[in-house]
XYZ file of C-alpha atoms in Angstrom:
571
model
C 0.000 0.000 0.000
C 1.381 3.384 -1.269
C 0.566 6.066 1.476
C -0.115 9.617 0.119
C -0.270 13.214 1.885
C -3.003 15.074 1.006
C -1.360 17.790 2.656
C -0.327 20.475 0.457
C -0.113 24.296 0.513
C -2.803 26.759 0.772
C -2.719 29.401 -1.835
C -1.471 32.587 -1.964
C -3.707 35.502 -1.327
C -6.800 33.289 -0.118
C -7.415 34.890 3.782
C -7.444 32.557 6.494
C -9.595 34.244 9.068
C -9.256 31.297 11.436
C -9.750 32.053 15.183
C -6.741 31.282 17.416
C -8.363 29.082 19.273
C -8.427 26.779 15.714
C -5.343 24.764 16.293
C -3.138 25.228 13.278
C -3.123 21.121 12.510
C -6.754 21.056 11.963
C -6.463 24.297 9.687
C -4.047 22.125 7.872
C -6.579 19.539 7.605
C -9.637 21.716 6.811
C -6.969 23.327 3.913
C -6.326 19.709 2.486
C -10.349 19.580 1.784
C -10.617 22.881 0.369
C -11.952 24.357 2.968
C -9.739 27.584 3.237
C -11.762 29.985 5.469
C -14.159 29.525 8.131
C -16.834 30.280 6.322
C -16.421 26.923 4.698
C -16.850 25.208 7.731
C -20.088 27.127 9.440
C -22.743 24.150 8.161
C -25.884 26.254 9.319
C -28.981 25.398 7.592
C -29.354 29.116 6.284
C -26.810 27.699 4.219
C -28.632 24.919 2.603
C -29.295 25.029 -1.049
C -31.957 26.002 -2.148
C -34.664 23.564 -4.033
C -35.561 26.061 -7.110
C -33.213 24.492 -9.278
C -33.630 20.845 -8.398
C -35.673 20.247 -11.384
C -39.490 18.158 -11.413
C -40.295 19.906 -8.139
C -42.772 21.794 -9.935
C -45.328 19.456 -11.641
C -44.191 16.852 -8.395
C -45.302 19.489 -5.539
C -48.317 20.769 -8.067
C -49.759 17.051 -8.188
C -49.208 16.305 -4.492
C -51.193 19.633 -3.043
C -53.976 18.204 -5.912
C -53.326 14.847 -3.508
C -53.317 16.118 -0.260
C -56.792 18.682 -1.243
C -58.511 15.997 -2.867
C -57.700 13.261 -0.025
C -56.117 10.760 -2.215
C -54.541 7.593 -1.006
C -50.898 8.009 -1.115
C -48.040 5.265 -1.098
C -44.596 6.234 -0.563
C -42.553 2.883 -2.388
C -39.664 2.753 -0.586
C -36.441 1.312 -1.485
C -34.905 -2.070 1.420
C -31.415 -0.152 2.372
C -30.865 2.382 4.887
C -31.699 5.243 2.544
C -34.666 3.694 1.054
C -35.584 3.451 4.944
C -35.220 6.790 6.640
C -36.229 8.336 2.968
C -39.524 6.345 3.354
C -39.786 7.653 7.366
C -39.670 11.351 6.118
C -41.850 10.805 3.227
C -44.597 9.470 5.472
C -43.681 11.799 8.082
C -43.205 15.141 6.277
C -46.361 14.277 4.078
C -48.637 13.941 7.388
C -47.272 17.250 8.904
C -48.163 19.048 5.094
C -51.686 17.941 5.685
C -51.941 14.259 4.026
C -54.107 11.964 5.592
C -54.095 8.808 3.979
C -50.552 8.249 3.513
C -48.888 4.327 3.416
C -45.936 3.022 2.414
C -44.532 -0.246 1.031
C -40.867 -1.524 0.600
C -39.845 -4.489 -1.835
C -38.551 -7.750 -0.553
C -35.948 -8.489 -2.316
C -36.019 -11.886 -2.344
C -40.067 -11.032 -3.943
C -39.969 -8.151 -5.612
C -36.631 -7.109 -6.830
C -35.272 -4.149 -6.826
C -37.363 -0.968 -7.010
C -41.075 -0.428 -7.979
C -41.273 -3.431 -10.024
C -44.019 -4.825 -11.517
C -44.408 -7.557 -8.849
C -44.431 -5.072 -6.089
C -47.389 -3.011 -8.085
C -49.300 -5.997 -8.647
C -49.251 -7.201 -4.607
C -50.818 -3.373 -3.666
C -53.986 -4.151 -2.313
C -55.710 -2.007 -2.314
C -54.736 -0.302 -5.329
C -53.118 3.610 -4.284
C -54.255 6.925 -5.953
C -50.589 8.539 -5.857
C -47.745 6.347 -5.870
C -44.557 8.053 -4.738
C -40.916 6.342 -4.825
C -38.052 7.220 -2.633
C -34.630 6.342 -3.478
C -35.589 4.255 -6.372
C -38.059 4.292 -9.877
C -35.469 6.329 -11.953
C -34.814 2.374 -13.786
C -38.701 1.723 -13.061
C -40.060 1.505 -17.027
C -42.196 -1.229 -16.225
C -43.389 -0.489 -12.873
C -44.435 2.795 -13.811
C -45.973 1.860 -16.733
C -48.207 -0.586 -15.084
C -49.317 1.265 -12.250
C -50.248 4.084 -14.775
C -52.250 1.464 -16.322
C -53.966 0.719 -13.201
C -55.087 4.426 -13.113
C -52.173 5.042 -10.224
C -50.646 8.401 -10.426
C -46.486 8.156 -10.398
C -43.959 10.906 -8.697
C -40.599 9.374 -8.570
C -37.717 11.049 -6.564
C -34.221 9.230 -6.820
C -30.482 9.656 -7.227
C -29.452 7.159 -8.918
C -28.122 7.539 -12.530
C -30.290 7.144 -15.479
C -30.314 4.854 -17.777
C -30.980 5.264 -21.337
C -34.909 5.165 -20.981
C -36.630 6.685 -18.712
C -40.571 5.927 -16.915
C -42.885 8.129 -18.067
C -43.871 9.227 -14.644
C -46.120 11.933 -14.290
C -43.549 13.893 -12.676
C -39.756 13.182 -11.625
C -36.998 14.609 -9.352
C -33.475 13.274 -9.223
C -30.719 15.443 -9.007
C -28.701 13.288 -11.870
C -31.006 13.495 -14.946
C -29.342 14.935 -17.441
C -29.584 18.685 -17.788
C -30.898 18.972 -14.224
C -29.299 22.394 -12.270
C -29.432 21.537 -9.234
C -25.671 22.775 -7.984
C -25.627 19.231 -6.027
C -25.560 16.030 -7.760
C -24.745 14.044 -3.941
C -28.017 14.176 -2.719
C -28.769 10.808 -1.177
C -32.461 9.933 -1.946
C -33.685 10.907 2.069
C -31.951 14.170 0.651
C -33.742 14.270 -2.352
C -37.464 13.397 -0.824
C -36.568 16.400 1.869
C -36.251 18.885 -0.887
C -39.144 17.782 -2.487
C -41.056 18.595 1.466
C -39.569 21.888 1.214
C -40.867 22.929 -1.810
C -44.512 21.345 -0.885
C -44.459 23.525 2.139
C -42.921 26.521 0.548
C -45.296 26.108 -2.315
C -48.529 25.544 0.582
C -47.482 28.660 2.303
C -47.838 30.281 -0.628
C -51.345 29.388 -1.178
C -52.449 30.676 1.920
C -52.706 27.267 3.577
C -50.124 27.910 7.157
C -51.389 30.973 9.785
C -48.246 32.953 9.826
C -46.149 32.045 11.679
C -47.379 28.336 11.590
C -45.633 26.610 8.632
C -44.926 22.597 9.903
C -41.494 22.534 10.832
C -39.518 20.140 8.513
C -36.153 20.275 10.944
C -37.683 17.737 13.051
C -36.879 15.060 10.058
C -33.175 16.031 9.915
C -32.178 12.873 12.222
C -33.188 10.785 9.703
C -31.784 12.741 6.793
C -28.689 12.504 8.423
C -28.808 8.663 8.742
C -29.667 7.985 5.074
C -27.237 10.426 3.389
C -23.991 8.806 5.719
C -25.067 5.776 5.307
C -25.364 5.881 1.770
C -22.099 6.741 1.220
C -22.394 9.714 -1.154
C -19.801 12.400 -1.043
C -20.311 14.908 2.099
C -20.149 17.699 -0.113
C -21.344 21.159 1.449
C -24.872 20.627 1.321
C -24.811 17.220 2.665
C -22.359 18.112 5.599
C -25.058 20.923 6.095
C -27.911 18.300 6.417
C -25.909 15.771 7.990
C -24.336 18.228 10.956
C -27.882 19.324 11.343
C -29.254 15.741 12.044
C -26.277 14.898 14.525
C -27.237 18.282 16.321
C -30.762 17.082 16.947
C -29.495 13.875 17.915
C -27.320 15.250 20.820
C -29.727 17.727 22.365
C -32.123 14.807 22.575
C -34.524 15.864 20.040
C -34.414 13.254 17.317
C -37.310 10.194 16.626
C -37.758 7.628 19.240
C -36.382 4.924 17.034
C -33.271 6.518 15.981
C -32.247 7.004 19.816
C -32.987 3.734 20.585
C -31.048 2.459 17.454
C -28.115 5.007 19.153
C -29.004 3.432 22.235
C -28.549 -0.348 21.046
C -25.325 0.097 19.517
C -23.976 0.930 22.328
C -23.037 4.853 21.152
C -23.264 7.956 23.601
C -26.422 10.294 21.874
C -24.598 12.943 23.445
C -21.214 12.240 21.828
C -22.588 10.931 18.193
C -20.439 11.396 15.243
C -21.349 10.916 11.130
C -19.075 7.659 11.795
C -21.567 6.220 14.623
C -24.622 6.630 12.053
C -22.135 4.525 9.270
C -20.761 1.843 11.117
C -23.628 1.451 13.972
C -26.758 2.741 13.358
C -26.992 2.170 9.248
C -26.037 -1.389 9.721
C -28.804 -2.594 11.715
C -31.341 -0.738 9.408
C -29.775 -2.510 6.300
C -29.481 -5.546 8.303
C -33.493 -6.063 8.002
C -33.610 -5.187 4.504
C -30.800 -7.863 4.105
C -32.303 -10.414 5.544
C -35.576 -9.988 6.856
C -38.000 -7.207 5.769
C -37.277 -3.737 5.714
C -40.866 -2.815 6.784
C -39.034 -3.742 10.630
C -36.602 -0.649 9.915
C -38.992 1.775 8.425
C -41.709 1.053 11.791
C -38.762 1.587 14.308
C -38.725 5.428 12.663
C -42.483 5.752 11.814
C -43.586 5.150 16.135
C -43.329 8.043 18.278
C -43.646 5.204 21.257
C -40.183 4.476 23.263
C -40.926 1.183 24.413
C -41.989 0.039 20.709
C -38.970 1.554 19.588
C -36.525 -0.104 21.507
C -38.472 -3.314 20.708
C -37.514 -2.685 17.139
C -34.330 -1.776 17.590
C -33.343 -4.976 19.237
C -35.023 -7.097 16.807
C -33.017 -5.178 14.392
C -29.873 -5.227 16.595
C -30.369 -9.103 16.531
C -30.765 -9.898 13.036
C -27.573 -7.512 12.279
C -25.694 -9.923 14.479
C -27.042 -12.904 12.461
C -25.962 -10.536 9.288
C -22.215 -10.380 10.384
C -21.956 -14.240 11.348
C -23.188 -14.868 7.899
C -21.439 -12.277 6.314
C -18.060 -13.770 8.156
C -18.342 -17.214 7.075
C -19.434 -15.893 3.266
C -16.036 -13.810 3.251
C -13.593 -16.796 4.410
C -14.997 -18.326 1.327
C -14.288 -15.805 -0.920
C -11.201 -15.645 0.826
C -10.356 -19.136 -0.355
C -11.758 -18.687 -3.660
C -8.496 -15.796 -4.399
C -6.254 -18.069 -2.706
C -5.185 -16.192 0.233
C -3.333 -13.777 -1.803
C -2.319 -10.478 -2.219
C -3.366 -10.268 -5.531
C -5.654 -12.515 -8.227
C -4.974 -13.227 -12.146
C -8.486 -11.103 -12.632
C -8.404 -7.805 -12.786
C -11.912 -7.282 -12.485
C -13.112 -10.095 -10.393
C -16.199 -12.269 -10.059
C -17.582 -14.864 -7.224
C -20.255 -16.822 -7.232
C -20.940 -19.658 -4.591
C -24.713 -21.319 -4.734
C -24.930 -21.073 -0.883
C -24.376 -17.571 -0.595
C -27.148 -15.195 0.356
C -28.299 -12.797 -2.049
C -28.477 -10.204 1.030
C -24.971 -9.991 2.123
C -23.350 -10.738 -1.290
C -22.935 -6.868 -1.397
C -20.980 -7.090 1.667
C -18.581 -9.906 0.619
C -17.780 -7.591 -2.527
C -16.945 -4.829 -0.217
C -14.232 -6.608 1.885
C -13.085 -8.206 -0.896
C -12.776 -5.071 -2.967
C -10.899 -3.917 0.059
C -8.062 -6.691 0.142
C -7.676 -6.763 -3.607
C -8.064 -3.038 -4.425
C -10.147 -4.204 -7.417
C -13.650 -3.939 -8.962
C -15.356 -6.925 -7.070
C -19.068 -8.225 -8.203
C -20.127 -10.814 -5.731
C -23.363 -13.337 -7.062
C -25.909 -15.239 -4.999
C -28.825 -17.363 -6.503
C -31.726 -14.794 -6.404
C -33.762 -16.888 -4.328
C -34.025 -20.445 -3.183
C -36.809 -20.872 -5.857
C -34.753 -19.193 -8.450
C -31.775 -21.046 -8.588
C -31.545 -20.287 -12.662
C -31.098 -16.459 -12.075
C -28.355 -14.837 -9.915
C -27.848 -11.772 -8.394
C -24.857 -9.528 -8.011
C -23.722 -6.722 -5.940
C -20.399 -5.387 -7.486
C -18.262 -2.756 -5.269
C -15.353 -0.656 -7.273
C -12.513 1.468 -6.927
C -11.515 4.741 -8.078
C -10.926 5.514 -11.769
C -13.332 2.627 -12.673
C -17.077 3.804 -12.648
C -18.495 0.226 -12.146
C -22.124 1.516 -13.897
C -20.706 2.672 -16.886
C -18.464 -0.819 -17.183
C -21.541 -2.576 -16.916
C -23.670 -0.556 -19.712
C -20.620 -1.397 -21.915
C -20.859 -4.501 -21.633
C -24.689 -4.733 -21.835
C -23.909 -3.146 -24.792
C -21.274 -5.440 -26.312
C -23.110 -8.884 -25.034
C -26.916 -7.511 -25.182
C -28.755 -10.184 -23.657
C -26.245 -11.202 -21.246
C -27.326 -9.166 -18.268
C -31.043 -9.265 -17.607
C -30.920 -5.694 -14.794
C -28.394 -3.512 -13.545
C -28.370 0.027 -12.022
C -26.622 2.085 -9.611
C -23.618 4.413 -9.223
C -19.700 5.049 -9.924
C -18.612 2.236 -6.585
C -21.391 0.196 -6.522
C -23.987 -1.494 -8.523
C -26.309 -4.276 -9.075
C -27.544 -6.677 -11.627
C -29.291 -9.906 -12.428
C -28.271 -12.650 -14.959
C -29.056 -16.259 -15.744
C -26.798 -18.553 -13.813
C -25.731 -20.565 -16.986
C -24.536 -17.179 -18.436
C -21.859 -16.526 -15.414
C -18.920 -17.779 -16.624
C -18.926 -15.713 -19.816
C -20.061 -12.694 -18.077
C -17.359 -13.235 -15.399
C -14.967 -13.194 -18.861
C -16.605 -10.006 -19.595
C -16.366 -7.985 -16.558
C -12.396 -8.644 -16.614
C -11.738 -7.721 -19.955
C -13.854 -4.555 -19.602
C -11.384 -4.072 -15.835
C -7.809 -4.863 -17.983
C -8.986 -1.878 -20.687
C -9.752 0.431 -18.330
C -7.504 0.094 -15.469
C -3.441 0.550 -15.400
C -1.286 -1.159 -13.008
C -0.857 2.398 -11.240
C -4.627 2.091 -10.195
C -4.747 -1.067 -8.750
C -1.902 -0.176 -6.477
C -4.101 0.752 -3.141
C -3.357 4.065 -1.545
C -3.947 5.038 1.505
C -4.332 8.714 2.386
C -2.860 10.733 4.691
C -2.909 14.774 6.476
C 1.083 13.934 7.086
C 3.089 13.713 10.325
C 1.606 15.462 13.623
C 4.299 17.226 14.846
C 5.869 16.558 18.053
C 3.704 17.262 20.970
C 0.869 17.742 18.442
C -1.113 14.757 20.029
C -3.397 16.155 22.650
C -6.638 15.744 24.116
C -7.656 19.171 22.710
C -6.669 18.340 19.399
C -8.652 15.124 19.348
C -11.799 17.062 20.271
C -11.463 19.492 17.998
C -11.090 16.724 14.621
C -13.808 14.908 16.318
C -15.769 18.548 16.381
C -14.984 19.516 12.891
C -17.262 17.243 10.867
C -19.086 15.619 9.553
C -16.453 13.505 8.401
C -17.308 10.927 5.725
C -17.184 9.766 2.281
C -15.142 12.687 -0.054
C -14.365 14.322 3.228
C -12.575 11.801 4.710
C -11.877 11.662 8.696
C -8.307 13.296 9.590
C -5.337 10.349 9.554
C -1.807 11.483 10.262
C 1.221 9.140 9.332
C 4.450 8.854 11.639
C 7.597 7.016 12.501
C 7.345 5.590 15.820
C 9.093 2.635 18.416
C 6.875 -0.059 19.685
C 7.787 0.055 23.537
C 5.442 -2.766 24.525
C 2.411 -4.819 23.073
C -0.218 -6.964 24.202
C -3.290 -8.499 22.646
C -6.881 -7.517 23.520
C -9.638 -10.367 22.850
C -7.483 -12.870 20.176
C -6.977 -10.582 17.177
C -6.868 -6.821 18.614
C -3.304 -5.437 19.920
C -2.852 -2.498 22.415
C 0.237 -0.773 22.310
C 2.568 1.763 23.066
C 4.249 3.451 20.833
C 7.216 6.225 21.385
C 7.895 8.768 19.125
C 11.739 8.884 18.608
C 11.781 12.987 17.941
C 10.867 13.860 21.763
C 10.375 10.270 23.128
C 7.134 11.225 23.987
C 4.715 7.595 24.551
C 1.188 7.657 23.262
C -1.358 4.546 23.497
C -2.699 3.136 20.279
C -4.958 0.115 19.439
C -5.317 -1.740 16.020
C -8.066 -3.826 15.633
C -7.994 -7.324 13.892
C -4.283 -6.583 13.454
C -2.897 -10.125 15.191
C -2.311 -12.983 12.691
C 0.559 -14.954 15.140
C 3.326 -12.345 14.953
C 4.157 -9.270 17.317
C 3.696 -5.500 15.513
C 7.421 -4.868 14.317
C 10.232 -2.784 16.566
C 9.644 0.292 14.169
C 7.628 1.104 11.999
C 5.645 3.721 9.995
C 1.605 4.362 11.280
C -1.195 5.767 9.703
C -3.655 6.518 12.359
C -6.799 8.672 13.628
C -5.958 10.923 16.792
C -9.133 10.106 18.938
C -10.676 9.976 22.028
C -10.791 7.171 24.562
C -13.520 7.535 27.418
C -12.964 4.991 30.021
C -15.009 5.324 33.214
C -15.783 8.897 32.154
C -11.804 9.847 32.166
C -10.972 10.724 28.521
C -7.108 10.797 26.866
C -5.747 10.905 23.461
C -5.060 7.999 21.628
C -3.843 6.444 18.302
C -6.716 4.514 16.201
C -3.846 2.388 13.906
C -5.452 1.978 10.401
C -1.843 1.026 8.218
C 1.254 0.040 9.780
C 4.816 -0.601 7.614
C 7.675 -2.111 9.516
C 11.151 -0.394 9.000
């Protein structure tokens, strides 16, 4: 692994402005990101842009205020992740406080329905909506539309996905992505995009005369769940999403946000008072996938629909539980993949395939993930779609950067039409469907399509890196102020700092998890670090080069700096 700086030098003439109390290191860091004043880095929602040029809002809001003032059954068709989920939550949610009354929603199983609003999930709606609206999915929906139009079901879809090259004629569409849209954002999650969509409803019902002054519904109260979707998702924390997402975790910690996302908070194990963007990725968004995964998502989207705290918590363990069933599967589904590359640091496929008929269609998203990871290249993991479909598979591919993994498949849809039955999704991940027969070739396919596009240069993994703390630099006060200065997240990645250090003593926590501590040789200064899963038989080496997050441990409510290890090169 090739470790880069991303520190580099702020230029001329730009004004700084920074307060003295901003400790130069984090400037550093915030200069790295392009974030060169503090202006940059005040995420107040006065700041938030605004929905005018997100384009559909206007024949979407017109047909839902003819929806809400003519009573009409509305169904909000949610999609079985984590954004699907929370998007779904504020759709029902926001809706109701706008004046809906008859508002439902319904999520695919994916096991069922597919992906999206198919025409399998139209058919089982009984009893048949007036309004359907999609969250999160329906921009690949040709079919689904077209059949629920036939059914005399109105259509608004709002998504974020990329387009393919037809799109449902829906009677009104918002997505961020179409092409010639102006919306200055394109990283909208789909939570993100179904909350703009509420503020232009309720900027559009004010208008009309429909709020006493002073008596619009407030739409802030949804920004905990906004801020779960759009981390979870994984699309870039631009400036409007760090603006939503800081505004979420705000609520969160003054105790304000939804029943079920506290006791999701609470579950995991996490501090509400101390949450970060990384607590709603790696703790709370699990356990909501973990139900679309493996159960039914419908579990996910009732722990944030019920305003009661006993129900809640009821939910969140049932979702807590089948998350835990997620990562014992998802363990023993990686160790075979695992043996499938051979234990090695590399594979003769550059873009690689897996299939294994006892995997779970579920978690084969997952598997591609980790494997991506160790490889550092384009991974599409394959399951049987269902135990009754055994001839069709399904795949979850995960990529890396410089090879947009949507794009690869439409080229080779295009050069082997036939071969892939469904795909969608983004730059780093996607999905698709093919006939099980047809694997091997399109396994062929997928790595010819990787060995054009990629150079060896770009499947050399990097890791990334603000460059050496100085000496000293390692503080308490420091720590809090990274762990302040989100949200940190995916294209503003969390502050990691490489240096040369001495390993003055080891030991192992649990069997795989070492505790150290480590002496830096320009001031001899010690500092306690953990890396987890690090222990394969051998001690960490004398010296060697770290990459690490400076963080905070709280033990017994006494806190101190230490050293999160994420890379480690002996020297």
């Amino acid at each position: 692994m090739r470790v880069v700086s991303l520190r580099r030098r702020v230029p001329r003439g730009v004004p700084h402005g920074w307060s003295a109390t901003v400790h130069p290191v984090l400037q550093q860091v915030y200069a790295a990101r392009g974030v060169l004043c503090p202006e940059h880095a005040e995420y107040r929602l006065a700041r938030l842009l605004s929905p005018e040029k997100l384009g559909g809002l206007e024949r979407a809001v017109a047909l839902l205020i003819e929806a809400i003032r003519g009573d009409w059954s509305i169904l909000i068709a949610g999609d079985y992740d984590c954004d699907g989920a929370t998007g779904t939550a504020v759709a029902v949610r926001g809706l109701r406080m706008l004046g809906a009354r008859r508002v439902d929603y319904a999520v695919p199983n994916r096991f069922i329905h597919g992906y999206g609003l198919s025409t399998a999930l139209v058919e089982s709606l009984q009893p048949k909506p007036q309004l359907i609206v999609t969250v999160d999915n329906g921009v690949a929906s040709v079919a689904g539309v077209a059949l629920a139009q036939q059914q005399g079901i109105r259509v608004i879809v709002t998504d974020h996905h990329l387009p393919g090259e037809r799109l449902p004629a829906a009677d009104a569409m918002v997505n961020p992505n179409l092409a010639g849209d102006a919306f200055p954002s394109k990283a909208l999650a789909g939570v993100g995009v179904m909350f703009y969509l509420l503020l232009a409803l309720r900027a559009a019902l004010r208008e009309q005369g429909d709020f006493a002054p002073g008596k619009d519904p407030d739409l802030s109260v949804l920004l905990d769940l906004v801020a779960v979707g759009t981390v979870a998702d994984l699309v870039p924390l631009d400036f409007n999403n760090r603006v939503l997402v800081e505004a979420g975790l705000k609520r969160i910690r003054s105790g304000r946000a939804c029943a079920g996302v506290v006791a999701l908070v609470e579950a995991s194990k996490r501090s509400v008072a101390t949450l970060c963007a990384s607590d709603l990725g790696y703790a709370i968004g699990p356990r909501l996938n973990a139900a679309g995964r493996l159960e039914d998502m419908r579990l996910g989207v009732e722990c944030l629909l019920t305003d009661d705290v006993s129900q809640a918590h009821h939910y969140a363990e049932l979702l807590s539980s089948i998350n835990q069933e997620r990562r014992e599967l998802q363990a023993t589904m990686v160790a075979e993949a695992e043996v499938m590359v051979g234990h090695a640091a590399d594979t003769d496929a550059v873009g690689v395939a897996l299939f294994e008929p006892s995997w779970h269609a579920g978690v084969v998203g997952l598997v591609a993930s980790k494997l991506k990871e160790r490889l550092h290249r384009p991974v599409i993991a394959f399951a049987p779609a269902s135990e009754d479909a055994a001839d069709e598979l399904r795949g979850s591919a995960r990529s890396i950067a410089g090879f947009h993994i949507r794009d690869a498949l439409a080229m080779i849809d295009a050069r082997h039409p036939g071969l892939i039955e469904r795909f969608g999704g983004h730059a780093m991940a996607a999905g698709l469907s093919l006939k099980t027969v047809d694997y091997p070739r399109f396994a062929a396919a997928f790595d010819a399509i990787a060995r054009e596009w990629l150079d060896q240069d770009q499947l050399q993994a990097v890791q990334l890196s603000d460059g050496e703390l100085p000496p000293g630099a390692a503080t308490l006060e420091l720590a809090h102020q990274l762990r302040a200065a989100g949200p940190w997240g995916q294209a503003f990645p969390e502050p990691v700092f490489d240096n040369v250090f001495e390993c003055a003593s080891w030991r192992l926590m649990g069997e795989r998890h070492w505790r150290l501590s480590l002496r830096d040789p320009r001031d001899g200064s010690v500092h306690d670090a953990v890396m987890f899963n690090a222990y394969e038989g051998s001690p960490p080496p004398v010296s060697l080069r770290a990459v690490y997050e400076l963080v905070i441990n709280d033990w017994q409510g006494c806190e101190s700096p230490r050293l999160l290890l994420r890379h480690i090169e002996a020297l």
